[in-house]
mmCIF file of C-alpha atoms in Angstrom:
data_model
loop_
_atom_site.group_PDB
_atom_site.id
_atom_site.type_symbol
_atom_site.label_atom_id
_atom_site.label_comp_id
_atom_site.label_asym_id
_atom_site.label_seq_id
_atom_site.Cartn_x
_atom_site.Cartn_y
_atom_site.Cartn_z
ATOM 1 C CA UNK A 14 -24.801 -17.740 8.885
ATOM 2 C CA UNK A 15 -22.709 -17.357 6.006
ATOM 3 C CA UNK A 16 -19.914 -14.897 6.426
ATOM 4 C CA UNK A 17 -18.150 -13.191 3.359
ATOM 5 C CA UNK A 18 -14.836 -11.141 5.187
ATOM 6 C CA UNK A 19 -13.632 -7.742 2.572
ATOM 7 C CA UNK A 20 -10.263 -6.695 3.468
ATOM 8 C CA UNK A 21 -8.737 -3.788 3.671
ATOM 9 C CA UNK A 22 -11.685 -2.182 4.665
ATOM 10 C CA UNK A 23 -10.218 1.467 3.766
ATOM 11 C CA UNK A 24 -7.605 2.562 1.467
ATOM 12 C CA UNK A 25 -6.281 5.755 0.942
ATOM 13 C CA UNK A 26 -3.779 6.210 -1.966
ATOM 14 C CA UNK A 27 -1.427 7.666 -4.188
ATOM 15 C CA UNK A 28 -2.222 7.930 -7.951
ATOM 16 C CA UNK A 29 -0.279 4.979 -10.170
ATOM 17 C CA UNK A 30 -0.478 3.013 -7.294
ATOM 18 C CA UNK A 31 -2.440 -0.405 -7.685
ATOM 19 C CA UNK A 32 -4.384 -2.210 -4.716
ATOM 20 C CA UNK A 33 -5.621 -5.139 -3.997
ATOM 21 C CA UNK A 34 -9.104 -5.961 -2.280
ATOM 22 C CA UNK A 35 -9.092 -9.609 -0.737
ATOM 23 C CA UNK A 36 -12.869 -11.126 -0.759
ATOM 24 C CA UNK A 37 -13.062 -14.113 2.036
ATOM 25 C CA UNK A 38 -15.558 -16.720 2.387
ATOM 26 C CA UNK A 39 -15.103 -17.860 5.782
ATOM 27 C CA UNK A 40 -17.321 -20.656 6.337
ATOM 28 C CA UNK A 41 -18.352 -22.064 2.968
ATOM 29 C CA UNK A 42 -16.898 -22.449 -0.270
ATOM 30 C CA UNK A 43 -18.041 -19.936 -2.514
ATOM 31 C CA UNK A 44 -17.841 -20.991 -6.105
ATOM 32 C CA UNK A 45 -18.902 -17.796 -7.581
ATOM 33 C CA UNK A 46 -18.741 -14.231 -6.415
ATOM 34 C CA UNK A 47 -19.263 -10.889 -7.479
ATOM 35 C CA UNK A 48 -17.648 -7.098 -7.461
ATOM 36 C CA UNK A 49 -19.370 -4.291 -6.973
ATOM 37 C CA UNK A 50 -18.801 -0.877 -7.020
ATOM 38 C CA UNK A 51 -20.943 1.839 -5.562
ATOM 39 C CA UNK A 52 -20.191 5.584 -5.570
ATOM 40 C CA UNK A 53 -21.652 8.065 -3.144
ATOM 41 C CA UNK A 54 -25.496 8.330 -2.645
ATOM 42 C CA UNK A 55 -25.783 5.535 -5.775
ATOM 43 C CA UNK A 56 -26.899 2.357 -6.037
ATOM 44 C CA UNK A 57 -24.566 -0.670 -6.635
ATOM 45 C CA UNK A 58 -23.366 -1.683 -9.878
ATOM 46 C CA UNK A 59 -21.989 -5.009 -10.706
ATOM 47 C CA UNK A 60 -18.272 -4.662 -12.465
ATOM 48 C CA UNK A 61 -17.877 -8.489 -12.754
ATOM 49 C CA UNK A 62 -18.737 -12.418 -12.029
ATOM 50 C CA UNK A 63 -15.900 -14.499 -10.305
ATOM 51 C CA UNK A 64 -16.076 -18.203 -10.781
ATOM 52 C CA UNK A 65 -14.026 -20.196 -9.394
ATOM 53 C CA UNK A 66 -10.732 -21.792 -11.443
ATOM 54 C CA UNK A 67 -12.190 -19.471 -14.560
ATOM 55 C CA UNK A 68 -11.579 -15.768 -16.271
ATOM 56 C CA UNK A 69 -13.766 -13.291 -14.599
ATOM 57 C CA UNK A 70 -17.032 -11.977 -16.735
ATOM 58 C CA UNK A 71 -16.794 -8.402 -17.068
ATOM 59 C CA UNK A 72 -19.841 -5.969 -17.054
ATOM 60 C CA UNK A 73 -20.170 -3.943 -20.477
ATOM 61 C CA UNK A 74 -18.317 -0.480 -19.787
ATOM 62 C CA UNK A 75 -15.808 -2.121 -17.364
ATOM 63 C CA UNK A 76 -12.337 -2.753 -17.949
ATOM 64 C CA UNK A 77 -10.634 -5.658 -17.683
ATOM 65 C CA UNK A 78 -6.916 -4.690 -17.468
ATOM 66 C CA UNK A 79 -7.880 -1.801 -15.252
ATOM 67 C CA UNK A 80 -9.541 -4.188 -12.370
ATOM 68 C CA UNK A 81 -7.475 -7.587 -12.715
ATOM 69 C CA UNK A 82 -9.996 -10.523 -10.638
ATOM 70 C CA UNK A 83 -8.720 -13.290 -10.132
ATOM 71 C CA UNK A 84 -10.663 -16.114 -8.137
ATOM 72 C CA UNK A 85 -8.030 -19.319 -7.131
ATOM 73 C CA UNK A 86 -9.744 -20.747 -4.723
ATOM 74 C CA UNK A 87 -13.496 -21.578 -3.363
ATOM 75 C CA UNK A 88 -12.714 -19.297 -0.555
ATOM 76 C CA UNK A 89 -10.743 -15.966 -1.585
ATOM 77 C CA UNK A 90 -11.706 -13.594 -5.150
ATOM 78 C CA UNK A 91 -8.965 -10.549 -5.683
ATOM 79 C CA UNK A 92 -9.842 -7.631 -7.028
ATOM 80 C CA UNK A 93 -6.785 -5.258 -8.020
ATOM 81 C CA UNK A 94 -7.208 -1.928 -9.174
ATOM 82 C CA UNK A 95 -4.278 -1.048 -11.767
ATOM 83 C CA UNK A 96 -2.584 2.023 -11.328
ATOM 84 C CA UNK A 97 -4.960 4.030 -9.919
ATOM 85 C CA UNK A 98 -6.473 7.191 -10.754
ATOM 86 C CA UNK A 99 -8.786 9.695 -8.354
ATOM 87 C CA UNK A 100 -11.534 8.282 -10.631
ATOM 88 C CA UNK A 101 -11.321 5.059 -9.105
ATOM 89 C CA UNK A 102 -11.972 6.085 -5.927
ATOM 90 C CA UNK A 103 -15.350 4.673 -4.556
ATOM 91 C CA UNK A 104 -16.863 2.104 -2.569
ATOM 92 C CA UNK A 105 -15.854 -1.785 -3.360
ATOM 93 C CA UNK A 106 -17.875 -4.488 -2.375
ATOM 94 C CA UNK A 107 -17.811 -8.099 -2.923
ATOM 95 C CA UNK A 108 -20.149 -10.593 -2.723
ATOM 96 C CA UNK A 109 -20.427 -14.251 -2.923
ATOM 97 C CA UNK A 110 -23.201 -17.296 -3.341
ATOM 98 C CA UNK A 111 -22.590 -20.901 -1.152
ATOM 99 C CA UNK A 112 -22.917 -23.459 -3.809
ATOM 100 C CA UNK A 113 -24.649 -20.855 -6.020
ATOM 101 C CA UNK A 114 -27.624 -20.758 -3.832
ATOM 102 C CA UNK A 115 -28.796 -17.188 -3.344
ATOM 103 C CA UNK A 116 -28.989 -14.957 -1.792
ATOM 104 C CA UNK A 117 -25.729 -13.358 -2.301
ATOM 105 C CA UNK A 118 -23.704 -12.966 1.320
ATOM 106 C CA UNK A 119 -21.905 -9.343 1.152
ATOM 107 C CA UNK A 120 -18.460 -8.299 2.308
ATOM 108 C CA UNK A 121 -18.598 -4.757 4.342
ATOM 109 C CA UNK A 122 -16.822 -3.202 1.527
ATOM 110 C CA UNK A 123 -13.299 -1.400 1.037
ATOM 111 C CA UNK A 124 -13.468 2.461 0.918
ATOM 112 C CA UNK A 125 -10.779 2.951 -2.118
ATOM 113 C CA UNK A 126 -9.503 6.554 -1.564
ATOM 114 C CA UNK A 127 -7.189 7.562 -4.616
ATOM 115 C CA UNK A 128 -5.344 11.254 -3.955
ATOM 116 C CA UNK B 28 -34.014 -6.754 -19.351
ATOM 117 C CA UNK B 29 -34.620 -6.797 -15.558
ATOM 118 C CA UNK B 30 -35.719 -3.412 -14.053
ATOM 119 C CA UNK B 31 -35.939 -2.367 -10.234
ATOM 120 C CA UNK B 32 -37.435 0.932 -9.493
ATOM 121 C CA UNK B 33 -37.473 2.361 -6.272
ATOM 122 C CA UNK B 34 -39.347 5.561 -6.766
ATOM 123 C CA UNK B 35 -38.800 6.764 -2.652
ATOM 124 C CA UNK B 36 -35.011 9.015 -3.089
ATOM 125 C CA UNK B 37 -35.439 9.866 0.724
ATOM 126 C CA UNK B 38 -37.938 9.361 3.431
ATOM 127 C CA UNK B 39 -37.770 11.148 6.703
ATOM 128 C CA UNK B 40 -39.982 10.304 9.678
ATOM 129 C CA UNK B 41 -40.236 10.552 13.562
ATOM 130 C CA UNK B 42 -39.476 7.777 15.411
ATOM 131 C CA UNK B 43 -42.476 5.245 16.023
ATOM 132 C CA UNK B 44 -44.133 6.154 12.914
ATOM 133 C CA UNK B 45 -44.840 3.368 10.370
ATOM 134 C CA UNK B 46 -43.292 3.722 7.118
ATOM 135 C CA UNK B 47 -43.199 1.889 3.535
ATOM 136 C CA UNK B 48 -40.582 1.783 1.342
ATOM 137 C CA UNK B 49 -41.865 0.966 -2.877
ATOM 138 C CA UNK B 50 -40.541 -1.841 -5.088
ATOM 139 C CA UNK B 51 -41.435 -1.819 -8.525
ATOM 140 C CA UNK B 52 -39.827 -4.869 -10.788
ATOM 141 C CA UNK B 53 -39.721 -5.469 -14.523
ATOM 142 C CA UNK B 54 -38.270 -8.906 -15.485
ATOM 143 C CA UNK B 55 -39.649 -11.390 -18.566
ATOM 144 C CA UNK B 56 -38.583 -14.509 -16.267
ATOM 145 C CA UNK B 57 -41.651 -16.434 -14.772
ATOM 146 C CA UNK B 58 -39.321 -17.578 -12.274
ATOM 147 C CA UNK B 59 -37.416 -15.038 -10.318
ATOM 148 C CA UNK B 60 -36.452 -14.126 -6.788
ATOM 149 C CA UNK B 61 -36.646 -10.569 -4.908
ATOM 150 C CA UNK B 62 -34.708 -9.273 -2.179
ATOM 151 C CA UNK B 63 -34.500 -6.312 0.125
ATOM 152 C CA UNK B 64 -31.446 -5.339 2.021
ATOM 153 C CA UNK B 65 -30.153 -2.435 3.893
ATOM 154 C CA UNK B 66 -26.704 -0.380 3.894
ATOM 155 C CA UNK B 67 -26.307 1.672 7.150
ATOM 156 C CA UNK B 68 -23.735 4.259 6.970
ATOM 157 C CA UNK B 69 -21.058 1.958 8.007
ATOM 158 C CA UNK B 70 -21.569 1.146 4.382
ATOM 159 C CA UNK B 71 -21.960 -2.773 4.858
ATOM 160 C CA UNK B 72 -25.485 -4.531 3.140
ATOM 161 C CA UNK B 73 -27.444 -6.720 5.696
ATOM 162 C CA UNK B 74 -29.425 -9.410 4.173
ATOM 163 C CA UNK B 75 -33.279 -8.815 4.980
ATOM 164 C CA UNK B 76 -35.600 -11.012 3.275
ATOM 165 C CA UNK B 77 -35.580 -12.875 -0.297
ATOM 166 C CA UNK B 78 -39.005 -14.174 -1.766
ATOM 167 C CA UNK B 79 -39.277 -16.779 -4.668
ATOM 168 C CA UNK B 80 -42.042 -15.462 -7.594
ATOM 169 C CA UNK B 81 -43.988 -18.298 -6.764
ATOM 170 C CA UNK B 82 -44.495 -17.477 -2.709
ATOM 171 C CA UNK B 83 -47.273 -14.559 -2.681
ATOM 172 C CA UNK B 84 -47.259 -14.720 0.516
ATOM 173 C CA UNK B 85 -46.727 -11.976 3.067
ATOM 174 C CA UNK B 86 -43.973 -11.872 5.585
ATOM 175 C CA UNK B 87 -43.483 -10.451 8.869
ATOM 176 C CA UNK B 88 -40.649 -10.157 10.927
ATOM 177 C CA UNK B 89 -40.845 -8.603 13.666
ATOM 178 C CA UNK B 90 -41.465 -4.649 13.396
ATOM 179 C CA UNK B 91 -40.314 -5.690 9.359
ATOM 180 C CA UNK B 92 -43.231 -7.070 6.854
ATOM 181 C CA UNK B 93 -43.219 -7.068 2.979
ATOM 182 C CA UNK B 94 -46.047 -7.109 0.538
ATOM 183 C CA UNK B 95 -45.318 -8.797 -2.650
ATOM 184 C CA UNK B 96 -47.968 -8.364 -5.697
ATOM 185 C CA UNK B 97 -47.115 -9.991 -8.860
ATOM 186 C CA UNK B 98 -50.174 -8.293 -10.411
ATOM 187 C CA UNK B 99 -48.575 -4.956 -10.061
ATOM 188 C CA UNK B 100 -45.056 -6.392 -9.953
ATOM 189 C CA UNK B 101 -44.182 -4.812 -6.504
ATOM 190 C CA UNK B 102 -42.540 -5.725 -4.181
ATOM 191 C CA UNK B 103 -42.905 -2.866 -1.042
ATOM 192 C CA UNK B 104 -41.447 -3.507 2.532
ATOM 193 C CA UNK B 105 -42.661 -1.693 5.635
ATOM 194 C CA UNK B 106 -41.218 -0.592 8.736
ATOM 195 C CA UNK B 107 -43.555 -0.458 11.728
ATOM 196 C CA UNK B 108 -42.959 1.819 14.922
ATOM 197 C CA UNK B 109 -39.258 3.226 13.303
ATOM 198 C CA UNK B 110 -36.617 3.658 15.621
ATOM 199 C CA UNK B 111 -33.395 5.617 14.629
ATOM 200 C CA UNK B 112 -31.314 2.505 14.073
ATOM 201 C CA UNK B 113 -33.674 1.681 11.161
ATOM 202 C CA UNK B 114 -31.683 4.325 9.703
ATOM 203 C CA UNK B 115 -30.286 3.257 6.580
ATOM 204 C CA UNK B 116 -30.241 3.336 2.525
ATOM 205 C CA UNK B 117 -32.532 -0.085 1.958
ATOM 206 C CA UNK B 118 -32.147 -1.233 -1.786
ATOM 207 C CA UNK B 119 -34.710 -3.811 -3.488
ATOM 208 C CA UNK B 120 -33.539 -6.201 -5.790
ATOM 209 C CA UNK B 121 -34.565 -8.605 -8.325
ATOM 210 C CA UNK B 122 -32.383 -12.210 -9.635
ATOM 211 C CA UNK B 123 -33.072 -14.881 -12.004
ATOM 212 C CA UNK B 124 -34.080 -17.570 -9.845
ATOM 213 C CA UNK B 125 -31.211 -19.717 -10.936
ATOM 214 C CA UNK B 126 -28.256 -20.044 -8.220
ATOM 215 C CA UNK B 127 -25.894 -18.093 -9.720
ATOM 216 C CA UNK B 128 -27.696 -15.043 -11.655
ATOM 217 C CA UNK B 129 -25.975 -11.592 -10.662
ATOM 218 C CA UNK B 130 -28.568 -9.092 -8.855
ATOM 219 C CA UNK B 131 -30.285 -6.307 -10.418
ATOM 220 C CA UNK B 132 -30.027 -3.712 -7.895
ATOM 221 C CA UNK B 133 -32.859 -0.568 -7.467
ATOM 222 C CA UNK B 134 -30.962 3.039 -6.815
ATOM 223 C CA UNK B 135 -32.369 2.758 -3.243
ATOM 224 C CA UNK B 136 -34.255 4.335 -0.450
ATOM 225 C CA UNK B 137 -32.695 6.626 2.266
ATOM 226 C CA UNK B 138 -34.554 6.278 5.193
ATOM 227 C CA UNK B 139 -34.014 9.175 8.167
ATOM 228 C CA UNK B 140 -35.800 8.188 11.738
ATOM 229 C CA UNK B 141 -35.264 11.210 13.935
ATOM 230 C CA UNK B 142 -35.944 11.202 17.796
#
């Protein structure tokens, strides 16, 4: 099956530092994905769509400059969290669709620990 | 808008007993998929089933089967004879049925199976 590889899978953090989240489709070419973020005991709520060779399209209340996607291949979406505050910390997950067919095949998520 | 209510917070039960988890979905498409999934602690979401509005059918898998009702736009899933690795936060969710529509996630279920 379709395999979608997250890494790193925990990060633990100074404040003002920035971090990036790799998102890896390993056996198919994944022309859009998505970033999620989920905080403890909540559901999952989609920051932004990745396409492939195109800006990112972010979700109303997220900011751009604060979590920098970038998608440059059909096989690997970045997500980089700008200086980083304890706020940020939560759970990241990505996501992404082979040849936009659903469903959606999900990363195991990077733990984003900001001190 | 698209809506996914999972009314359940937490459900606790003793291993073997047969449990159901509720889906409730608001969407104005006539064409629209649903999808369960389910989030151990490990934090990672495993794909579990995805059914296209047009498919009324039910589905069984193994010890899993889901009841889909368009007339009460539901969408409930139902674990029979838990065991303790079932586990899990299990989150129902509702896309466009076109490839590349983001998912509309409900604030799921916590499910406890104790010995």
């Amino acid at each position: 099956g379709a395999v979608v590889s997250q890494h790193p899978s925990r990060v633990i953090c100074k404040s003002g530092t920035s971090v990036k989240i790799e998102c890896r489709s390993l056996d198919f070419q994944a022309t859009t994905m998505f970033w999620y973020r989920q905080f403890p005991k909540q559901s999952l709520m989609l920051m932004a769509t990745s396409n492939e060779g195109s800006k990112a399209t972010y979700e109303q209340g997220v900011e751009k400059d604060k979590f920098l996607i970038n998608h440059a291949s059909l096989t690997l979406s970045t997500l980089t969290v700008t200086s980083a505050h304890p706020e940020d910390s939560s759970f990241y997950i990505c996501s992404a669709l082979d040849r936009d067919n659903q469903p959606q095949h999900f990363g195991d998520g990077t733990r984003l620990s900001i001190l | 808008a698209q809506k996914v209510t999972q009314a359940q917070t937490e459900i606790s039960v003793v291993e073997k007993e047969d449990v159901t988890l509720d889906c409730v979905y608001e969407t104005r498409d006539t064409t629209y998929y649903l999808f369960w999934y389910k989030q151990p602690p490990s934090g990672e979401l495993v794909f579990l089933i995805r059914r296209n509005s047009f498919d009324e059918q039910n589905e069984i898998s193994g010890r899993y089967s889901w009841n889909f009702q368009k007339s009460t736009s539901s969408f409930n899933f139902t674990i029979t004879a838990s065991q303790v690795v079932d586990s899990a936060v299990y989150f129902c969710a509702l896309s466009e049925a076109l490839g590349y529509s983001t998912l509309t996630f409900g604030k799921g279920t916590m499910l406890l199976v104790s010995p």
